[in-house]
PDB file of N, CA, C and O in Angstrom:
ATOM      1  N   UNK A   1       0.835  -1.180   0.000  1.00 73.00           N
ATOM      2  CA  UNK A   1       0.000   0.000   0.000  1.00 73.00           C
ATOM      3  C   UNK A   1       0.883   1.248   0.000  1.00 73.00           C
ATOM      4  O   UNK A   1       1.820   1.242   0.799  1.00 73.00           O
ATOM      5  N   UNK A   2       0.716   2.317  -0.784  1.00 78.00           N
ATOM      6  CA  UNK A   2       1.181   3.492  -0.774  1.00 78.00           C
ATOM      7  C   UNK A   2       0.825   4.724   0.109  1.00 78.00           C
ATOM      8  O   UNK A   2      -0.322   5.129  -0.080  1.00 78.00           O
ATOM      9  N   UNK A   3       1.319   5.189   0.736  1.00 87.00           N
ATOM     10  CA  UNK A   3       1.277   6.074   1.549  1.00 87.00           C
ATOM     11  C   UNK A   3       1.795   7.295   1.351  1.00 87.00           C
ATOM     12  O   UNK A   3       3.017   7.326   1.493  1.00 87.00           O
ATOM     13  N   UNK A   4       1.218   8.435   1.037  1.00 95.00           N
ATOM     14  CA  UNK A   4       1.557  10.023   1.112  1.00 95.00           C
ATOM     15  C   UNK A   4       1.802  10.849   2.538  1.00 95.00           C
ATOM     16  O   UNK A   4       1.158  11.078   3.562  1.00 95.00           O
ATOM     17  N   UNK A   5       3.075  11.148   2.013  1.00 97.00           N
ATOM     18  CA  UNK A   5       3.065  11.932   3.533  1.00 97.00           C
ATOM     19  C   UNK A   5       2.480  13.622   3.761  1.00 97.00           C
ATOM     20  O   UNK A   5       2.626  14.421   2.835  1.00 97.00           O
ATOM     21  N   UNK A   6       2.027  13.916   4.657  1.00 96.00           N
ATOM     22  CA  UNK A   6       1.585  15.535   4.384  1.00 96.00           C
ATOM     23  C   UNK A   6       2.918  16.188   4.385  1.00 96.00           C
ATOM     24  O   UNK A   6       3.980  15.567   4.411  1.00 96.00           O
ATOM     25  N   UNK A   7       2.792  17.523   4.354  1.00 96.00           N
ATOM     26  CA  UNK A   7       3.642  18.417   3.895  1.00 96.00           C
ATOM     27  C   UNK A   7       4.409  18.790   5.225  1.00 96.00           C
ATOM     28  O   UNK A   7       5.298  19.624   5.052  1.00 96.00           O
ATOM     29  N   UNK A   8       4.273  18.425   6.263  1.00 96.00           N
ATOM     30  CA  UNK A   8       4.856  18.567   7.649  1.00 96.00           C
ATOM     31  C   UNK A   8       6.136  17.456   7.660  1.00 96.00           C
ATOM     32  O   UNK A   8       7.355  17.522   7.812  1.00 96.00           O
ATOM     33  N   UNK A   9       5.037  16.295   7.384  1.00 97.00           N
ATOM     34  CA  UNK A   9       5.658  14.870   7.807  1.00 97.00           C
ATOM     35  C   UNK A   9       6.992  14.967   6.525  1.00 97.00           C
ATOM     36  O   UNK A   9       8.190  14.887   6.794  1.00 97.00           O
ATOM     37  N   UNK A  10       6.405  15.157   5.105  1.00 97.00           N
ATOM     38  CA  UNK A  10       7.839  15.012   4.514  1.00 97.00           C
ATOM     39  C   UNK A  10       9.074  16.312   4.740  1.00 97.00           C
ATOM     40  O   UNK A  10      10.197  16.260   4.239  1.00 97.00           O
ATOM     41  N   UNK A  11       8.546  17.474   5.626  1.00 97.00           N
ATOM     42  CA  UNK A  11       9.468  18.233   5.508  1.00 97.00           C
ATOM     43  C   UNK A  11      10.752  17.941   6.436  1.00 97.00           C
ATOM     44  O   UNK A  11      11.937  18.197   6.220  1.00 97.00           O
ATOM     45  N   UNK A  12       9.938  17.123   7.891  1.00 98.00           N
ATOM     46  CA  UNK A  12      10.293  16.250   8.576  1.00 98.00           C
ATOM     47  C   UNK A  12      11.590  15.515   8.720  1.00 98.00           C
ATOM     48  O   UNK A  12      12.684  15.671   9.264  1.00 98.00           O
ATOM     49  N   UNK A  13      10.833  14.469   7.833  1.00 97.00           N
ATOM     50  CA  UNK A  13      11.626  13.181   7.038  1.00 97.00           C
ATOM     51  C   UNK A  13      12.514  13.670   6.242  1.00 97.00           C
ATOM     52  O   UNK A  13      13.627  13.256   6.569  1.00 97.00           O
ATOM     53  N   UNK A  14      12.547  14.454   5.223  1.00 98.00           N
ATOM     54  CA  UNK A  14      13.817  14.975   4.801  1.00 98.00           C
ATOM     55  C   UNK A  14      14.821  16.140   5.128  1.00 98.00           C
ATOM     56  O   UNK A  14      15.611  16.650   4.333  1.00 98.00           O
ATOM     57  N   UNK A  15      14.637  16.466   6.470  1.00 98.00           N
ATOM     58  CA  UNK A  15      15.508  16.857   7.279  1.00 98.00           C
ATOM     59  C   UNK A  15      16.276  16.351   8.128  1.00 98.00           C
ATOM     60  O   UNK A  15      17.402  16.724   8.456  1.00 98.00           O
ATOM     61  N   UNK A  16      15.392  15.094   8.665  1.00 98.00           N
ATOM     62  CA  UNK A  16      16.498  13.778   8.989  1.00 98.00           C
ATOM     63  C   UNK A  16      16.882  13.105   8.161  1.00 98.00           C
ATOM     64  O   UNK A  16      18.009  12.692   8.435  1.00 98.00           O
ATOM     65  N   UNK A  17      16.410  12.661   6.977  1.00 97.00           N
ATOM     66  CA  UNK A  17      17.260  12.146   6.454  1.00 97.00           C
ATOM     67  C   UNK A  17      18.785  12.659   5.361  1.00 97.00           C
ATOM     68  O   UNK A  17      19.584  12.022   4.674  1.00 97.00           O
ATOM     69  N   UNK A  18      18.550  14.476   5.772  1.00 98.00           N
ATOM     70  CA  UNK A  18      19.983  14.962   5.863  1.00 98.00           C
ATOM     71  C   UNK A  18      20.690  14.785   6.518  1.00 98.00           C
ATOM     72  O   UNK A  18      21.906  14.795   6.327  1.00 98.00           O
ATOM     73  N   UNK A  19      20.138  14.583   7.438  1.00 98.00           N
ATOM     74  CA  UNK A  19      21.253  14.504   8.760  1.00 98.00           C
ATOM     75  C   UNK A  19      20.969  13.083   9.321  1.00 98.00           C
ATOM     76  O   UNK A  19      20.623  13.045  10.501  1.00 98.00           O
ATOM     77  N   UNK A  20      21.083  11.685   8.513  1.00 97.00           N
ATOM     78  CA  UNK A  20      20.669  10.744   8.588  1.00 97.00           C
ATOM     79  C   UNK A  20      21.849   9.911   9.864  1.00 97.00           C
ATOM     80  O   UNK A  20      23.038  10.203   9.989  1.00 97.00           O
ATOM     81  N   UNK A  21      21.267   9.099  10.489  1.00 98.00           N
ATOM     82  CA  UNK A  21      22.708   8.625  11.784  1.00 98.00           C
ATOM     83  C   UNK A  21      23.038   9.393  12.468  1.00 98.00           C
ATOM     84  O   UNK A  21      24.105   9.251  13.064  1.00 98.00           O
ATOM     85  N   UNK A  22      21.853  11.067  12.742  1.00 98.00           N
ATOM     86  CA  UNK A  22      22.701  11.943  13.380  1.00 98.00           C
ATOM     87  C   UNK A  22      21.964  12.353  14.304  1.00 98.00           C
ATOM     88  O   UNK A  22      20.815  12.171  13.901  1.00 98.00           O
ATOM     89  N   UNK A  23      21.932  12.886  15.503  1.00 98.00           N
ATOM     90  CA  UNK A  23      20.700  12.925  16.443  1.00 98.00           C
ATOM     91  C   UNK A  23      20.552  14.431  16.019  1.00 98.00           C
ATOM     92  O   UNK A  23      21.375  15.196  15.517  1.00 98.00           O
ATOM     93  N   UNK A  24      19.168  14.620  16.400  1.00 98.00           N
ATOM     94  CA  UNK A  24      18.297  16.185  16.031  1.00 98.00           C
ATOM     95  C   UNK A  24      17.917  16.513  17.078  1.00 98.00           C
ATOM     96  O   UNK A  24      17.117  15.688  17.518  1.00 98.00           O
ATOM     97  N   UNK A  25      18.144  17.585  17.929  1.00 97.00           N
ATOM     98  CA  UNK A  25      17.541  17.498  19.010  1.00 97.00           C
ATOM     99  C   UNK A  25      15.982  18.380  18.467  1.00 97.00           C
ATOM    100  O   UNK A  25      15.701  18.743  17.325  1.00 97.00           O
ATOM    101  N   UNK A  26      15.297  18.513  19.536  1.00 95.00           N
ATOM    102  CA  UNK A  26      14.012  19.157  19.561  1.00 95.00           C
ATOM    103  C   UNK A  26      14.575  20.732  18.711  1.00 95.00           C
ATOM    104  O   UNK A  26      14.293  20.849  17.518  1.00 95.00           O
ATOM    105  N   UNK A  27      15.032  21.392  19.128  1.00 94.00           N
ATOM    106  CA  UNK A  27      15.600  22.926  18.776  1.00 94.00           C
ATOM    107  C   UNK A  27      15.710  23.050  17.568  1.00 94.00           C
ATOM    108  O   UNK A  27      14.982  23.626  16.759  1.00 94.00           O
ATOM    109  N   UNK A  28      16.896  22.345  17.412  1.00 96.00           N
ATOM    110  CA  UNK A  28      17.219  21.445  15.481  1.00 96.00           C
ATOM    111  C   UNK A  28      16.015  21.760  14.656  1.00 96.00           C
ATOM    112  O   UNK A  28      15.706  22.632  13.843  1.00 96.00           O
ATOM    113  N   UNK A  29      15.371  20.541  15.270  1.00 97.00           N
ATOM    114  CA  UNK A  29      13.674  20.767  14.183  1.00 97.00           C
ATOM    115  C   UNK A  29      12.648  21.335  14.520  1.00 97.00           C
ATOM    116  O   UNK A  29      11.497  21.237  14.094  1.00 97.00           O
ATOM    117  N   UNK A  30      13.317  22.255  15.712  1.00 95.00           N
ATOM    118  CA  UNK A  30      11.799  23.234  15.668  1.00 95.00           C
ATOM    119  C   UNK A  30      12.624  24.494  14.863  1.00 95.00           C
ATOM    120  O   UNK A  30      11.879  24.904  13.973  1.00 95.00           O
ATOM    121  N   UNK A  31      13.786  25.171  14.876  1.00 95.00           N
ATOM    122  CA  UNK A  31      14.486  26.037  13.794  1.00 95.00           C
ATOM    123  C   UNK A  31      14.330  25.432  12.458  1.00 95.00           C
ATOM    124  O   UNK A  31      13.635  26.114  11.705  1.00 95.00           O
ATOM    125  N   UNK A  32      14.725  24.490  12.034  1.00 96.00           N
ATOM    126  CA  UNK A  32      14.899  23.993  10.952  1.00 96.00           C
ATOM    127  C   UNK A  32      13.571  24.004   9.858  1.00 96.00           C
ATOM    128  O   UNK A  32      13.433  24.372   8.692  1.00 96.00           O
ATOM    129  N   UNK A  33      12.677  23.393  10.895  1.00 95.00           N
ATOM    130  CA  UNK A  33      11.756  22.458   9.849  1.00 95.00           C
ATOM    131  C   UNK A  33      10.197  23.552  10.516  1.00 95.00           C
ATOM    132  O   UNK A  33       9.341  23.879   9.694  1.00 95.00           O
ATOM    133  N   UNK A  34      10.080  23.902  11.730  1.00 93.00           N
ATOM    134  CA  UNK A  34       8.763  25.113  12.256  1.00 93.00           C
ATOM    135  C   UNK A  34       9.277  26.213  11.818  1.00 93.00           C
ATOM    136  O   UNK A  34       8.220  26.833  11.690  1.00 93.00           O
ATOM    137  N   UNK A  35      10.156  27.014  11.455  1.00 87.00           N
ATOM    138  CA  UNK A  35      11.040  28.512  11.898  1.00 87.00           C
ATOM    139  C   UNK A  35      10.236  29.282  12.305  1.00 87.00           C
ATOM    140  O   UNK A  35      10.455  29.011  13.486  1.00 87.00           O
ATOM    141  N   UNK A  36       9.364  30.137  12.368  1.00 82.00           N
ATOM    142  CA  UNK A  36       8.718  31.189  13.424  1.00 82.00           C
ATOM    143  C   UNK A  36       7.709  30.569  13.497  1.00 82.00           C
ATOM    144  O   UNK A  36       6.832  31.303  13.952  1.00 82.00           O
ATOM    145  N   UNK A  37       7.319  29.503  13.271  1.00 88.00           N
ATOM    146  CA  UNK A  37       5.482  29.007  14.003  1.00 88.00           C
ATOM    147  C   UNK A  37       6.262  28.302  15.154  1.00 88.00           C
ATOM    148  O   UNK A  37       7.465  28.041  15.141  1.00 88.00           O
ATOM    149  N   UNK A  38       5.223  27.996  16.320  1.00 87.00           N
ATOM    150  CA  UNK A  38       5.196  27.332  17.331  1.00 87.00           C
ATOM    151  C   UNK A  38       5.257  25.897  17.191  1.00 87.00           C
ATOM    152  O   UNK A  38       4.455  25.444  16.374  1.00 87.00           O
ATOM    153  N   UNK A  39       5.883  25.199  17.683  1.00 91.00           N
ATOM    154  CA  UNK A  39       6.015  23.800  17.373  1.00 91.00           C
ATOM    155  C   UNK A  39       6.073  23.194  19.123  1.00 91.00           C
ATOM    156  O   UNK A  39       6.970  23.269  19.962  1.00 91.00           O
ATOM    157  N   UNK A  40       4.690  22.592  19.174  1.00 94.00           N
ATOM    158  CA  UNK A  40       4.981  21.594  20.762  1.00 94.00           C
ATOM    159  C   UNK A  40       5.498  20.241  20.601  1.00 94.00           C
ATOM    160  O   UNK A  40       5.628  19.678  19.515  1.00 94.00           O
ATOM    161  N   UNK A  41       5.781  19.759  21.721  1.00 94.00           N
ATOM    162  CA  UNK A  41       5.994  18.662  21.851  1.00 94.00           C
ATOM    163  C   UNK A  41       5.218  17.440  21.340  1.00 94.00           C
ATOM    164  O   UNK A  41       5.696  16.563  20.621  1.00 94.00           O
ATOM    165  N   UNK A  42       3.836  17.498  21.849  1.00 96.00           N
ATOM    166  CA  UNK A  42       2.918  16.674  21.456  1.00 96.00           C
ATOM    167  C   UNK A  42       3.255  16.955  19.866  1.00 96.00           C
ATOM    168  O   UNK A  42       4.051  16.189  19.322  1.00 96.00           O
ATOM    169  N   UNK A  43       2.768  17.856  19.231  1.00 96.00           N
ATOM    170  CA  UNK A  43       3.076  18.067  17.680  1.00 96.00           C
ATOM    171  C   UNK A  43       3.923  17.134  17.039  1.00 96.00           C
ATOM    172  O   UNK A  43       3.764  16.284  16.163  1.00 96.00           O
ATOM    173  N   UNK A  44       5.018  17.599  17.835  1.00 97.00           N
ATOM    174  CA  UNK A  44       6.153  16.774  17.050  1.00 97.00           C
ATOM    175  C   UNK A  44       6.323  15.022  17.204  1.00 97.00           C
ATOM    176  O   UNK A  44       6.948  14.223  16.507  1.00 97.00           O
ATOM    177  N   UNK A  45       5.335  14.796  18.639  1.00 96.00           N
ATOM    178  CA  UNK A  45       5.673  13.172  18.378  1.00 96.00           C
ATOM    179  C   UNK A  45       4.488  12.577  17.533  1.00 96.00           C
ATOM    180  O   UNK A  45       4.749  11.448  17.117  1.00 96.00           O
ATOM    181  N   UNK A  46       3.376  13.008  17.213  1.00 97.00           N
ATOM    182  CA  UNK A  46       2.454  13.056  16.599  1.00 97.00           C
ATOM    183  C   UNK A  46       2.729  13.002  14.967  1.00 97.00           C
ATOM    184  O   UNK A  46       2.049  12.171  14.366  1.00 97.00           O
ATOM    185  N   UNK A  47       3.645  13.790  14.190  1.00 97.00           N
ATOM    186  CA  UNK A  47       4.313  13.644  13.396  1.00 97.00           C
ATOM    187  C   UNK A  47       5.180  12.638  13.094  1.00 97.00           C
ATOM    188  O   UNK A  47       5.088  12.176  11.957  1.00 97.00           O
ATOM    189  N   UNK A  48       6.179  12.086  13.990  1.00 97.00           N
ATOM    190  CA  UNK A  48       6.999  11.041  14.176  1.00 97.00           C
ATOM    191  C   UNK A  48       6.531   9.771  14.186  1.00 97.00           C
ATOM    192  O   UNK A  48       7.131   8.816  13.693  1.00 97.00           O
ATOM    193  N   UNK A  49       5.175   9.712  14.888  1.00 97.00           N
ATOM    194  CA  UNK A  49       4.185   8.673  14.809  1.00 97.00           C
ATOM    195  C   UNK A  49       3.358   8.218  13.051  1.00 97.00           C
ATOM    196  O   UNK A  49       2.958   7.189  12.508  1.00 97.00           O
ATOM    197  N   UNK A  50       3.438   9.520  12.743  1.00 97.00           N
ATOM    198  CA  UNK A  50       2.944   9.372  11.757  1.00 97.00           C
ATOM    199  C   UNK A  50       3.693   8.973  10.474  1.00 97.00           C
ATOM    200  O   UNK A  50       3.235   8.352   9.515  1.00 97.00           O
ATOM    201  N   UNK A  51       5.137   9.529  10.674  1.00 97.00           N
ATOM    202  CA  UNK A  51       5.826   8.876   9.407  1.00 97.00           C
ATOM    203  C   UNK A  51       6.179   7.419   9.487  1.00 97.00           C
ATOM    204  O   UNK A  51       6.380   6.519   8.672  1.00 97.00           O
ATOM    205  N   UNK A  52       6.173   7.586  11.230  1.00 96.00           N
ATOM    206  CA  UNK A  52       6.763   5.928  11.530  1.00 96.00           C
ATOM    207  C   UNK A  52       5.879   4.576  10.809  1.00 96.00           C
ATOM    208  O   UNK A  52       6.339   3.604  10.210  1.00 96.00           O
ATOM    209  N   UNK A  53       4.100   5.013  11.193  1.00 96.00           N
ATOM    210  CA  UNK A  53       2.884   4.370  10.654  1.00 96.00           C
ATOM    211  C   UNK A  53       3.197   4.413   8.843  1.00 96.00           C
ATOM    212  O   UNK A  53       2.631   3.601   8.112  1.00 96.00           O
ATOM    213  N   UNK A  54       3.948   5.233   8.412  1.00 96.00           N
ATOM    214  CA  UNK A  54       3.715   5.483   6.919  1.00 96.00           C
ATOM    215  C   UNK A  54       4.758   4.526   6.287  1.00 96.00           C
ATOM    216  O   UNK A  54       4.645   4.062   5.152  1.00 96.00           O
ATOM    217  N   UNK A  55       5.914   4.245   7.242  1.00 94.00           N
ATOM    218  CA  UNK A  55       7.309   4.061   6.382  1.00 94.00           C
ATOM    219  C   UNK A  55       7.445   2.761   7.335  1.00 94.00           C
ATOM    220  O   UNK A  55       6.523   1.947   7.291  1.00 94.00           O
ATOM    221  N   UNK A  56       8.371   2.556   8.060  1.00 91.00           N
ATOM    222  CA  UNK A  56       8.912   1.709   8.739  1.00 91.00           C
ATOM    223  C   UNK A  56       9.086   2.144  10.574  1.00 91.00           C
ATOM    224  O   UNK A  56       9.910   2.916  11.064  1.00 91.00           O
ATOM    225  N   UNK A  57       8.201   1.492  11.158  1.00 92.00           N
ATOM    226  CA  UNK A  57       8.663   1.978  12.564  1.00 92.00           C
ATOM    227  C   UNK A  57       9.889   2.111  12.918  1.00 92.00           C
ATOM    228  O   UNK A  57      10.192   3.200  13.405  1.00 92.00           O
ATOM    229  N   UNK A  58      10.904   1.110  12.792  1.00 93.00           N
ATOM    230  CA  UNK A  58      12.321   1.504  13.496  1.00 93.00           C
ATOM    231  C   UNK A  58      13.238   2.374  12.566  1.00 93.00           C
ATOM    232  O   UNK A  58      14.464   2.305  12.650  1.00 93.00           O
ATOM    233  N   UNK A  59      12.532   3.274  11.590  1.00 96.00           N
ATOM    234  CA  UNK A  59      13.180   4.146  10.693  1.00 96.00           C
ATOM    235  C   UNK A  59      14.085   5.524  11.355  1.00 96.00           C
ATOM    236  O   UNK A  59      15.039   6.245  11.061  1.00 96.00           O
ATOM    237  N   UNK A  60      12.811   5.276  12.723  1.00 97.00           N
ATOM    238  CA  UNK A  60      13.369   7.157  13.280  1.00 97.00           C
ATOM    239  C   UNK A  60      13.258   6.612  14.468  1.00 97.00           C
ATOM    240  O   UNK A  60      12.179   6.207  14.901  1.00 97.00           O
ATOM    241  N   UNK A  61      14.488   6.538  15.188  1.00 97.00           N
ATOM    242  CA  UNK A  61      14.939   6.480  16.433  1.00 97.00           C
ATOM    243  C   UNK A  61      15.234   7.547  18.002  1.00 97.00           C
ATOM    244  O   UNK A  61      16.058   8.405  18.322  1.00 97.00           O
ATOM    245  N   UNK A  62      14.192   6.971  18.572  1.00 97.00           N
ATOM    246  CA  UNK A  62      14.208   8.344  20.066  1.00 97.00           C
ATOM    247  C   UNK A  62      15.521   8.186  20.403  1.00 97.00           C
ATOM    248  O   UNK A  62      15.938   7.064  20.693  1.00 97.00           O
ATOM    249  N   UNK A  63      16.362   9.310  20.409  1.00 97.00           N
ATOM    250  CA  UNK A  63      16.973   9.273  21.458  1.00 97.00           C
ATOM    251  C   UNK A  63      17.064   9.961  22.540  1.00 97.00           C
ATOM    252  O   UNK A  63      17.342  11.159  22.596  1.00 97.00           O
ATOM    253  N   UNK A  64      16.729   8.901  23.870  1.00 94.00           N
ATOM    254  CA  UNK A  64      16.378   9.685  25.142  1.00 94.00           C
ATOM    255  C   UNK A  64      16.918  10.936  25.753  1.00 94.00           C
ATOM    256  O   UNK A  64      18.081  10.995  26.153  1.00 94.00           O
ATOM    257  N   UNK A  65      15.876  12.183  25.846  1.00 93.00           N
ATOM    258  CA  UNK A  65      16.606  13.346  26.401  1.00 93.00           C
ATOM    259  C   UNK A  65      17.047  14.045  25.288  1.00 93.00           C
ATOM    260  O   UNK A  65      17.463  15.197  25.412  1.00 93.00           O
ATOM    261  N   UNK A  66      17.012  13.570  24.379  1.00 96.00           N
ATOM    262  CA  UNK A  66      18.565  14.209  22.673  1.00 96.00           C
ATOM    263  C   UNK A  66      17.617  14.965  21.769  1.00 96.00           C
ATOM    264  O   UNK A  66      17.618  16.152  21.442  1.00 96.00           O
ATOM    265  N   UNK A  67      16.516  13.612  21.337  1.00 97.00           N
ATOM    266  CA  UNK A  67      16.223  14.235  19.883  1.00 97.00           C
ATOM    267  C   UNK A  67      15.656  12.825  19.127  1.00 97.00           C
ATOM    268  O   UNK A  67      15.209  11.856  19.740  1.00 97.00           O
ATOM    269  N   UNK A  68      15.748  12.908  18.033  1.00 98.00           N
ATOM    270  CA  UNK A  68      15.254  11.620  16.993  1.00 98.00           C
ATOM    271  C   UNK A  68      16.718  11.705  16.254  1.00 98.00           C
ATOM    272  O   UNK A  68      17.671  12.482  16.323  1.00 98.00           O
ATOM    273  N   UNK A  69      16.418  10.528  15.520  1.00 98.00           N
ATOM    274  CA  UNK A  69      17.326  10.265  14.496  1.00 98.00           C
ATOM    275  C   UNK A  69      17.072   9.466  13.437  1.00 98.00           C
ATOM    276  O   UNK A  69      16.635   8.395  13.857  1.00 98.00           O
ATOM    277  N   UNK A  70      17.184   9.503  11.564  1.00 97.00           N
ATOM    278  CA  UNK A  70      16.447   9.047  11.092  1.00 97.00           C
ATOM    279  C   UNK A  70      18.162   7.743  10.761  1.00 97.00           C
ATOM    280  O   UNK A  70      19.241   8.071  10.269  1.00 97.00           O
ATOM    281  N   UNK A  71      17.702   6.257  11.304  1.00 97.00           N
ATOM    282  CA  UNK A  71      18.849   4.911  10.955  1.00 97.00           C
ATOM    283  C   UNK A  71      18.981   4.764   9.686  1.00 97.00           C
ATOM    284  O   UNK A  71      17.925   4.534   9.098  1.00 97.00           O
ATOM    285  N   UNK A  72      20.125   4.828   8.917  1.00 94.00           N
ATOM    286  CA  UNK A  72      20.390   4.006   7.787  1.00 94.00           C
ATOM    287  C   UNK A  72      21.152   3.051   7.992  1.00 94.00           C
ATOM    288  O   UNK A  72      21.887   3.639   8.785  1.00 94.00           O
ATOM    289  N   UNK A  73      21.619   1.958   7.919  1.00 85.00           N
ATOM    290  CA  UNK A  73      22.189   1.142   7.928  1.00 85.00           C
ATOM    291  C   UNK A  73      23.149   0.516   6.848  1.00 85.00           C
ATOM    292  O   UNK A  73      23.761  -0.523   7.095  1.00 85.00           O
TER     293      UNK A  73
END
């Protein structure tokens, strides 16, 4: 099944996957990927949830306290 991501989720996803193997903290992608809108917490795992449901769960990795990170292997 094919899955579209919204315009959040891929702006997201291809900001980690610039910085793929690399941890992002919260700041990272609230400058990066929100720049002057408000970006909460809930928001952002809500998003993460959502690419995870779209793509592969163990694609984007918590790291505790840090940030996410999108695994390539």
């Amino acid at each position: 099944m094919l899955y579209v991501l919204t315009n959040m989720e891929n702006k997201l996803f291809r900001f980690l996957l610039n910085n793929a193997n690399t941890v992002m903290s919260r700041e990272d992608i609230n400058l990066n990927i929100w720049k002057d809108k408000k970006m909460t917490l809930f928001t952002l795992r809500n998003i993460i949830r959502s690419i995870r449901e779209k793509t592969y769960h163990k694609l984007i990795k918590n790291v505790s306290n840090r940030g996410y990170m999108l695994v390539i292997e």
